[in-house]
Amino acid sequence: MSGIITAQPLTRESFAPFGEVIDMGGANHYPINNGKCERYHELATAEATGPNARVLISMARGTPYEFPLALSMVERHPFGSQAFIPLSPRPFVVVVCPDGPDGPGTPQAFLTQPGQGINYPRGRWHGVLTPIGQPQDFIIVDRGGDGSNVEEFYFSHPYEIHLPKGAGL
Ligand SMILES: NC(=O)N[C@@H](O)C(=O)O
Ligand code: NI
């Protein structure tokens, strides 16, 4: 199976079957530090399982991709979640797959709003980090520990990921 997939706007609701959106909009927030700071609480949950598991905070400098993008591989992390939080207010493309009978199902692509991040729960099939048009830096929150924490799946025929019309990126 392959085909053309157009990225849809990322919203908490549309992404809910696949993971969490890290975004102040619509979040539970409350003042801290005597009102000098507003905390946007529990936007996502980091999971780290398996031997010597721990939650890691890393950074990544992502190289941009040209679109339409040929999606030939998705990956997942059986021992932990993985969050990508952009450090610049530019959209990026998020690709996820539901679980299928023999591996990932049909991919779904999302275009983030500027500044939105995402958190893939443990075992969620996802594409590589996909900035658009220029390099983009991210914070990564994911799992460290013993054992191999990545599984890759190669599609027999690549999907073609398109940006929505008028994405203007
Ligand atoms: N794109 C993506 O998920 N990459 C990470 O799994 C990683 O740190 O390799
Ligand atoms: Ni990953």
Coordinates of C-alpha atoms and ligand atoms in Angstrom, one line a residue:
M1 CA 0.0 0.0 0.0
S2 CA 1.3 3.5 -0.7
G3 CA -0.2 6.8 -1.8
I4 CA -0.4 10.5 -1.4
I5 CA -0.9 12.0 2.1
T6 CA -1.5 15.7 2.8
A7 CA -0.6 17.0 6.2
Q8 CA -3.6 18.2 8.2
P9 CA -3.5 21.0 10.9
L10 CA -2.3 19.6 14.2
T11 CA -4.8 20.0 17.0
R12 CA -5.0 18.3 20.4
E13 CA -8.2 16.6 19.2
S14 CA -7.0 15.4 15.8
F15 CA -3.7 14.1 17.3
A16 CA -5.3 12.5 20.4
P17 CA -5.4 8.9 19.0
F18 CA -1.6 9.2 18.3
G19 CA -0.1 11.2 21.1
E20 CA -0.1 14.5 22.9
V21 CA 0.3 18.1 21.7
I22 CA 2.7 20.3 23.7
D23 CA 1.0 23.7 23.4
M24 CA -0.1 26.4 25.8
G25 CA -3.5 26.7 24.1
G26 CA -6.3 24.9 25.9
A27 CA -3.9 23.7 28.7
N28 CA -4.4 23.7 32.4
H29 CA -2.5 26.7 33.7
Y30 CA -2.1 28.5 37.0
P31 CA 0.1 31.2 38.5
I32 CA 3.3 30.3 40.4
N33 CA 6.2 32.4 41.9
N34 CA 3.7 34.9 43.5
G35 CA 2.0 35.4 40.2
K36 CA 5.1 36.4 38.3
C37 CA 4.9 33.2 36.2
E38 CA 2.1 31.2 34.7
R39 CA 2.6 27.4 34.7
Y40 CA 1.1 25.4 31.8
H41 CA 0.8 22.1 33.6
E42 CA 1.2 18.5 32.5
L43 CA 1.1 19.0 28.8
A44 CA 2.4 15.5 28.2
T45 CA 3.7 12.5 30.1
A46 CA 7.2 11.1 29.6
E47 CA 7.5 7.3 29.8
A48 CA 10.7 5.4 30.5
T49 CA 10.5 1.6 31.0
G50 CA 12.9 -1.3 30.9
P51 CA 16.3 -1.9 32.5
N52 CA 18.0 1.2 34.0
A53 CA 15.4 3.3 32.4
R54 CA 15.6 7.1 32.8
V55 CA 14.1 10.1 31.2
L56 CA 16.5 12.1 29.1
I57 CA 16.5 15.7 27.9
S58 CA 18.5 16.3 24.7
M59 CA 18.5 18.7 21.9
A60 CA 18.4 18.2 18.1
R61 CA 19.3 20.5 15.1
G62 CA 17.0 19.2 12.4
T63 CA 17.9 19.5 8.7
P64 CA 14.9 20.6 6.5
Y65 CA 13.2 18.3 4.0
E66 CA 11.9 19.1 0.6
F67 CA 8.2 18.4 0.0
P68 CA 6.6 16.3 -1.3
L69 CA 8.5 14.0 1.0
A70 CA 9.0 10.3 0.2
L71 CA 8.1 8.4 3.4
S72 CA 9.8 5.0 3.2
M73 CA 10.4 4.3 6.9
V74 CA 8.7 4.9 10.2
E75 CA 10.2 3.9 13.6
R76 CA 8.9 3.4 17.2
H77 CA 10.4 3.1 20.7
P78 CA 9.2 0.2 22.6
F79 CA 10.6 1.3 26.0
G80 CA 9.6 4.9 26.1
S81 CA 7.9 8.0 24.9
Q82 CA 9.5 10.7 22.7
A83 CA 8.7 14.4 22.7
F84 CA 10.0 17.0 20.2
I85 CA 9.6 20.7 21.3
P86 CA 10.7 23.3 18.7
L87 CA 12.8 26.2 19.9
S88 CA 11.7 28.4 17.0
P89 CA 8.1 29.4 16.1
R90 CA 8.1 27.5 12.8
P91 CA 5.8 24.7 11.8
F92 CA 7.2 21.2 11.2
V93 CA 5.6 18.0 9.8
V94 CA 4.6 15.2 12.1
V95 CA 4.0 11.7 10.7
V96 CA 2.4 8.9 12.8
C97 CA 0.8 5.6 12.0
P98 CA -1.8 3.6 13.9
D99 CA -0.9 0.0 14.7
G100 CA -1.8 -2.4 11.8
P101 CA -2.1 -6.2 11.8
D102 CA 1.5 -6.7 10.7
G103 CA 3.2 -3.4 11.6
P104 CA 2.2 0.2 11.1
G105 CA -1.0 1.1 9.4
T106 CA -1.6 4.0 7.0
P107 CA 0.5 7.0 7.9
Q108 CA -1.2 10.3 9.0
A109 CA 0.6 13.6 8.5
F110 CA 0.1 16.7 10.5
L111 CA 1.4 20.3 10.2
T112 CA 2.1 21.9 13.5
Q113 CA 1.1 25.4 14.4
P114 CA 4.3 27.6 15.0
G115 CA 5.7 26.6 18.4
Q116 CA 3.7 23.5 19.0
G117 CA 5.5 20.3 20.0
I118 CA 4.4 16.7 20.2
N119 CA 4.9 13.7 22.4
Y120 CA 4.8 10.2 21.0
P121 CA 3.7 7.6 23.6
R122 CA 5.8 4.5 24.0
G123 CA 5.4 2.3 20.9
R124 CA 3.9 4.9 18.6
W125 CA 5.1 4.5 15.0
H126 CA 6.4 7.9 13.7
G127 CA 8.4 9.5 11.0
V128 CA 11.7 11.2 11.3
L129 CA 12.0 14.7 12.6
T130 CA 10.8 16.9 9.7
P131 CA 11.6 20.6 9.7
I132 CA 10.4 22.6 6.7
G133 CA 12.5 25.0 4.6
Q134 CA 15.3 25.8 7.2
P135 CA 17.1 24.0 10.0
Q136 CA 15.2 23.9 13.3
D137 CA 16.4 23.2 16.8
F138 CA 14.3 21.1 19.2
I139 CA 14.3 19.8 22.7
I140 CA 13.9 16.1 22.9
V141 CA 12.5 14.3 26.0
D142 CA 12.7 10.6 25.7
R143 CA 14.0 7.4 27.3
G144 CA 17.5 6.3 28.1
G145 CA 18.5 2.9 29.5
D146 CA 19.6 -0.6 28.5
G147 CA 18.4 -2.5 25.5
S148 CA 17.5 -1.4 22.0
N149 CA 14.8 1.2 22.1
V150 CA 14.2 1.6 18.3
E151 CA 12.3 -0.5 15.8
E152 CA 12.2 0.5 12.1
F153 CA 9.6 -0.5 9.5
Y154 CA 10.2 0.1 5.8
F155 CA 7.2 0.4 3.5
S156 CA 7.3 -1.7 0.4
H157 CA 6.4 1.5 -1.6
P158 CA 7.1 5.0 -0.2
Y159 CA 4.2 7.2 0.6
E160 CA 4.3 10.8 -0.7
I161 CA 3.7 13.4 2.0
H162 CA 2.5 16.8 0.8
L163 CA 2.1 20.1 2.6
P164 CA -1.4 21.6 2.6
K165 CA -2.1 24.2 -0.1
G166 CA -1.1 27.6 0.9
A167 CA 1.2 26.4 3.7
G168 CA 3.5 29.1 2.4
L169 CA 6.6 27.7 3.9
Ligands
LIG1 N1 13.0 11.2 14.5 C1 13.1 10.5 15.6 O1 12.2 10.1 16.2 N2 14.4 10.3 16.0 C2 14.6 9.8 17.3 O2 14.0 8.5 17.5 C3 16.1 9.7 17.6 O3 16.5 10.3 18.5 O4 16.7 8.9 16.8
NI2 NI 11.9 8.5 17.4

